[in-house]
Amino acid sequence: MVILKLPDEIEKLRTGNLIVAEILGQLRERVRPGVTTRELDELSEALCRKKRVKPAFKGYRGYPFALCASVNKEVVHGMPSDRPLLPGDIVSLDFGVNYKGYFGDAAITVPVGTVTAETQRLLRVTEESLYDGIEEARVGNRLGDVSAAVQRRVEDAGFSVVRDYVGHGIGRSMHEDPQIPNYGMRGRGIELRSGMVLAIEPMVNEGSWHVKVLPDGWTVVTEDGKLSAHFEHSVAITENGPDILSRIR
Ligand code: MF3
Ligand code: CO
């Protein structure tokens, strides 16, 4: 069941998502060779305390950190560690908060130092696929229009979309209906309505879409060991078009 949000609920979701966007911006500024993802996790917690919000992921199904930090072949749910980031790495930072009972959720992938042109292309295409999906998040469109737009951008570029993990509705729970695959067919799926809030989050692999979960029970990695990127925004569907709640201003 998809829960429609009232205007005052969308404003709470906006506040929480803006805090997520600000914190992601500050984490991004900190990314450089030598920094550890544990330091980024600690910074994210400190910023939550300062803004008086709760990190959404910590304790979620037993997840032990505030931040998901997925390096290189790690797709999502990477756990912060003491391994310093190296020049040429990419790191996906996925972060969420609970603000007055409403969730914010967004993700960015950040290059560490100088990365290859092909790696830059992976990041650019993944972010573009997110914006292509958002562009379709309009009253009267169908969910499949969002999914198909993401998939098309990714596959036209020669990359692949992860099948096993999807975007989601967001509100008083971090994960609500509908599930939002990053592949699908135009014209299929539920009709989009004003008041829906969707977390659209393409996970894009340089090689094949196949992934596996490491024995830690969390870290999702590409099966072929090639790179993966992830961008996510929480977006309200309004009569005036898509409203990106988690946009870094
Ligand atoms: N941001 C992720 C999502 O969109 C949630 C991270 S899973 C957690 O589904 F367990 F780390 F919270
Ligand atoms: Co999400």
Coordinates of C-alpha atoms and ligand atoms in Angstrom, one line a residue:
M1 CA 0.0 0.0 0.0
V2 CA 1.4 3.4 -1.0
I3 CA 1.0 6.1 1.6
L4 CA 0.3 9.6 0.2
K5 CA 1.8 12.5 2.2
L6 CA 0.0 15.7 3.2
P7 CA 1.8 19.0 2.5
D8 CA 2.9 19.4 6.2
E9 CA 4.4 15.9 6.1
I10 CA 6.3 16.7 2.9
E11 CA 7.7 19.8 4.7
K12 CA 9.0 17.5 7.5
L13 CA 10.4 15.1 4.9
R14 CA 12.1 18.1 3.2
T15 CA 13.7 19.3 6.4
G16 CA 15.1 15.8 7.2
N17 CA 16.3 15.3 3.7
L18 CA 17.9 18.8 3.6
I19 CA 19.9 17.8 6.7
V20 CA 20.9 14.5 4.9
A21 CA 22.0 16.6 1.9
E22 CA 24.0 19.0 4.0
I23 CA 25.7 16.2 5.9
L24 CA 26.5 14.3 2.6
G25 CA 28.0 17.6 1.3
Q26 CA 30.3 17.8 4.4
L27 CA 31.3 14.2 4.1
R28 CA 32.1 14.7 0.5
E29 CA 34.4 17.6 1.3
R30 CA 36.3 15.4 3.8
V31 CA 36.9 12.6 1.2
R32 CA 40.6 12.4 0.2
P33 CA 43.4 9.8 0.1
G34 CA 44.3 8.7 3.7
V35 CA 40.9 9.3 5.2
T36 CA 39.1 6.2 6.6
T37 CA 35.4 5.5 6.1
R38 CA 35.3 5.1 9.9
E39 CA 36.3 8.8 10.3
L40 CA 33.5 9.7 7.8
D41 CA 31.0 7.6 9.9
E42 CA 32.1 9.4 13.1
L43 CA 31.8 12.7 11.4
S44 CA 28.2 11.8 10.2
E45 CA 27.2 11.0 13.8
A46 CA 28.7 14.2 15.1
L47 CA 26.8 16.2 12.5
C48 CA 23.6 14.4 13.5
R49 CA 24.1 15.4 17.2
K50 CA 24.7 19.0 16.1
K51 CA 21.5 19.1 14.1
R52 CA 19.6 17.1 16.7
V53 CA 18.5 14.3 14.4
K54 CA 18.9 10.6 14.7
P55 CA 20.9 8.7 12.2
A56 CA 18.4 6.4 10.5
F57 CA 20.6 3.4 9.6
K58 CA 22.2 2.8 13.0
G59 CA 20.3 -0.2 14.6
Y60 CA 18.2 -0.7 11.5
R61 CA 17.9 -4.5 11.3
G62 CA 21.0 -4.5 13.5
Y63 CA 23.2 -2.4 11.2
P64 CA 26.0 -1.0 13.5
F65 CA 26.9 2.3 11.8
A66 CA 25.3 5.6 11.0
L67 CA 26.8 5.6 7.5
C68 CA 27.0 3.1 4.6
A69 CA 30.4 3.6 2.8
S70 CA 30.9 1.3 -0.2
V71 CA 34.3 1.4 -1.8
N72 CA 35.0 0.3 -5.4
K73 CA 33.5 -3.1 -6.0
E74 CA 31.2 -2.6 -3.0
V75 CA 27.7 -1.8 -4.3
V76 CA 25.7 -0.8 -1.2
H77 CA 25.7 -1.4 2.6
G78 CA 29.5 -1.2 2.9
M79 CA 30.6 -1.0 6.5
P80 CA 32.9 1.8 7.6
S81 CA 36.4 0.5 8.3
D82 CA 39.9 1.6 9.2
R83 CA 41.3 1.1 5.7
P84 CA 42.5 4.4 4.4
L85 CA 41.0 5.6 1.1
L86 CA 43.5 5.5 -1.8
P87 CA 43.9 7.7 -4.8
G88 CA 41.7 6.3 -7.6
D89 CA 39.1 4.8 -5.3
I90 CA 35.5 5.7 -5.4
V91 CA 33.3 5.7 -2.3
S92 CA 29.5 5.6 -2.2
L93 CA 28.2 7.4 0.8
D94 CA 24.6 6.5 1.7
F95 CA 23.1 8.3 4.6
G96 CA 19.7 8.7 6.3
V97 CA 18.2 10.6 9.3
N98 CA 15.0 10.5 11.3
Y99 CA 13.6 14.0 11.8
K100 CA 10.5 14.3 13.9
G101 CA 9.5 10.8 12.9
Y102 CA 10.0 11.3 9.2
F103 CA 12.9 9.8 7.3
G104 CA 15.5 11.4 4.9
D105 CA 17.6 9.2 2.7
A106 CA 20.1 10.0 0.0
A107 CA 23.4 8.8 -1.5
I108 CA 26.3 10.1 -3.6
T109 CA 29.4 8.4 -5.0
V110 CA 32.6 10.4 -4.6
P111 CA 36.0 10.0 -6.4
V112 CA 39.1 9.8 -4.1
G113 CA 41.9 11.9 -5.6
T114 CA 42.2 11.5 -9.3
V115 CA 40.2 8.6 -10.9
T116 CA 40.4 7.3 -14.5
A117 CA 38.2 8.8 -17.3
E118 CA 36.2 5.6 -17.4
T119 CA 35.5 5.8 -13.6
Q120 CA 34.4 9.4 -14.0
R121 CA 32.1 8.2 -16.8
L122 CA 30.6 5.6 -14.5
L123 CA 29.9 8.3 -11.8
R124 CA 28.5 10.7 -14.4
V125 CA 26.2 8.2 -16.0
T126 CA 24.9 6.9 -12.7
E127 CA 24.0 10.4 -11.5
E128 CA 22.4 11.2 -14.9
S129 CA 20.3 8.0 -14.7
L130 CA 19.0 9.2 -11.3
Y131 CA 18.0 12.6 -12.9
D132 CA 16.4 10.8 -15.9
G133 CA 14.4 8.7 -13.4
I134 CA 13.4 11.8 -11.4
E135 CA 12.3 13.6 -14.6
E136 CA 9.7 10.8 -15.0
A137 CA 8.4 11.1 -11.4
R138 CA 5.3 13.0 -12.5
V139 CA 1.5 12.8 -11.8
G140 CA -0.1 10.5 -14.3
N141 CA 3.1 8.7 -15.3
R142 CA 3.7 5.1 -14.2
L143 CA 6.4 3.7 -12.0
G144 CA 7.8 1.8 -15.0
D145 CA 8.5 5.1 -16.7
V146 CA 10.9 6.0 -13.9
S147 CA 12.5 2.5 -14.0
A148 CA 12.8 2.4 -17.7
A149 CA 14.4 5.9 -17.9
V150 CA 17.1 4.9 -15.4
Q151 CA 17.8 1.6 -17.2
R152 CA 18.0 3.2 -20.6
R153 CA 20.6 5.8 -19.6
V154 CA 22.7 3.1 -17.9
E155 CA 22.5 0.5 -20.6
D156 CA 23.0 3.0 -23.5
A157 CA 26.3 3.8 -21.8
G158 CA 27.3 0.1 -21.6
F159 CA 26.9 -0.3 -17.9
S160 CA 24.4 -2.5 -16.0
V161 CA 21.8 -1.9 -13.3
V162 CA 21.8 -3.9 -10.2
R163 CA 18.6 -6.1 -10.0
D164 CA 18.7 -7.4 -6.4
Y165 CA 18.3 -4.0 -4.7
V166 CA 15.7 -1.3 -5.4
G167 CA 14.5 2.2 -4.4
H168 CA 11.5 2.6 -2.2
G169 CA 8.8 4.9 -0.9
I170 CA 9.8 6.9 2.2
G171 CA 7.9 8.6 4.9
R172 CA 7.3 7.6 8.6
S173 CA 9.2 4.4 7.7
M174 CA 12.5 4.4 5.8
H175 CA 11.2 1.8 3.4
E176 CA 7.6 2.0 2.3
D177 CA 5.9 0.8 -0.8
P178 CA 6.4 1.0 -3.7
Q179 CA 9.6 -0.8 -4.5
I180 CA 11.4 1.0 -7.3
P181 CA 13.5 -1.2 -9.5
N182 CA 16.1 0.5 -11.7
Y183 CA 14.9 -1.5 -14.7
G184 CA 11.5 -1.9 -16.2
M185 CA 9.1 -1.0 -18.9
R186 CA 7.5 2.3 -19.8
G187 CA 3.7 2.2 -19.1
R188 CA 3.9 -0.5 -16.5
G189 CA 3.5 -0.4 -12.8
I190 CA 1.4 1.8 -10.5
E191 CA 0.2 5.2 -11.6
L192 CA 2.1 8.0 -9.8
R193 CA 0.1 10.5 -7.8
S194 CA 0.6 13.8 -6.0
G195 CA 1.8 13.2 -2.4
M196 CA 3.9 10.1 -3.2
V197 CA 7.5 10.4 -1.9
L198 CA 10.0 8.1 -3.6
A199 CA 13.6 7.3 -2.8
I200 CA 15.0 6.7 -6.3
E201 CA 18.5 5.1 -6.1
P202 CA 20.2 3.6 -9.2
M203 CA 23.0 1.2 -8.3
V204 CA 25.1 0.9 -11.4
N205 CA 27.9 -1.7 -12.2
E206 CA 30.7 -1.1 -14.6
G207 CA 30.5 -4.8 -15.5
S208 CA 27.7 -7.4 -15.1
W209 CA 24.7 -6.7 -12.8
H210 CA 25.4 -9.8 -10.6
V211 CA 26.1 -9.1 -7.0
K212 CA 26.7 -11.1 -3.8
V213 CA 26.7 -10.4 -0.1
L214 CA 29.9 -10.9 1.9
P215 CA 30.0 -13.1 4.9
D216 CA 29.6 -10.0 7.2
G217 CA 25.9 -10.3 6.1
W218 CA 25.8 -6.6 4.9
T219 CA 28.4 -5.7 2.3
V220 CA 27.0 -6.1 -1.2
V221 CA 29.8 -6.5 -3.9
T222 CA 29.9 -7.0 -7.6
E223 CA 30.4 -10.6 -8.5
D224 CA 33.0 -9.7 -11.2
G225 CA 35.0 -7.4 -8.8
K226 CA 34.4 -4.4 -11.1
L227 CA 33.3 -1.0 -9.8
S228 CA 29.8 0.1 -8.8
A229 CA 28.3 3.5 -8.2
H230 CA 25.2 4.7 -6.4
F231 CA 23.3 8.0 -6.3
E232 CA 20.0 8.5 -4.4
H233 CA 17.5 11.3 -3.9
S234 CA 14.2 11.4 -2.0
V235 CA 11.6 13.0 -4.4
A236 CA 8.1 14.3 -3.8
I237 CA 5.6 14.0 -6.6
T238 CA 3.6 17.2 -6.9
E239 CA 1.2 18.8 -9.3
N240 CA 4.1 21.0 -10.4
G241 CA 6.4 18.1 -11.1
P242 CA 9.1 16.3 -9.2
D243 CA 10.4 18.1 -6.0
I244 CA 13.8 16.8 -5.0
L245 CA 13.8 17.0 -1.2
S246 CA 17.4 15.9 -0.7
R247 CA 19.0 18.2 -3.2
I248 CA 22.3 19.7 -2.0
R249 CA 21.8 23.4 -2.4
Ligands
MF3_1 N1 19.9 3.8 2.2 C1 19.6 2.4 2.2 C2 18.3 2.3 1.5 O1 18.0 3.1 0.7 C3 19.4 1.9 3.6 C4 20.6 1.4 4.2 S1 20.4 -0.1 4.9 C5 20.9 0.1 6.5 O2 17.7 1.3 1.5 F1 20.6 -1.0 7.1 F2 22.1 0.4 6.5 F3 20.2 1.0 7.1
CO2 CO 17.2 4.4 0.1

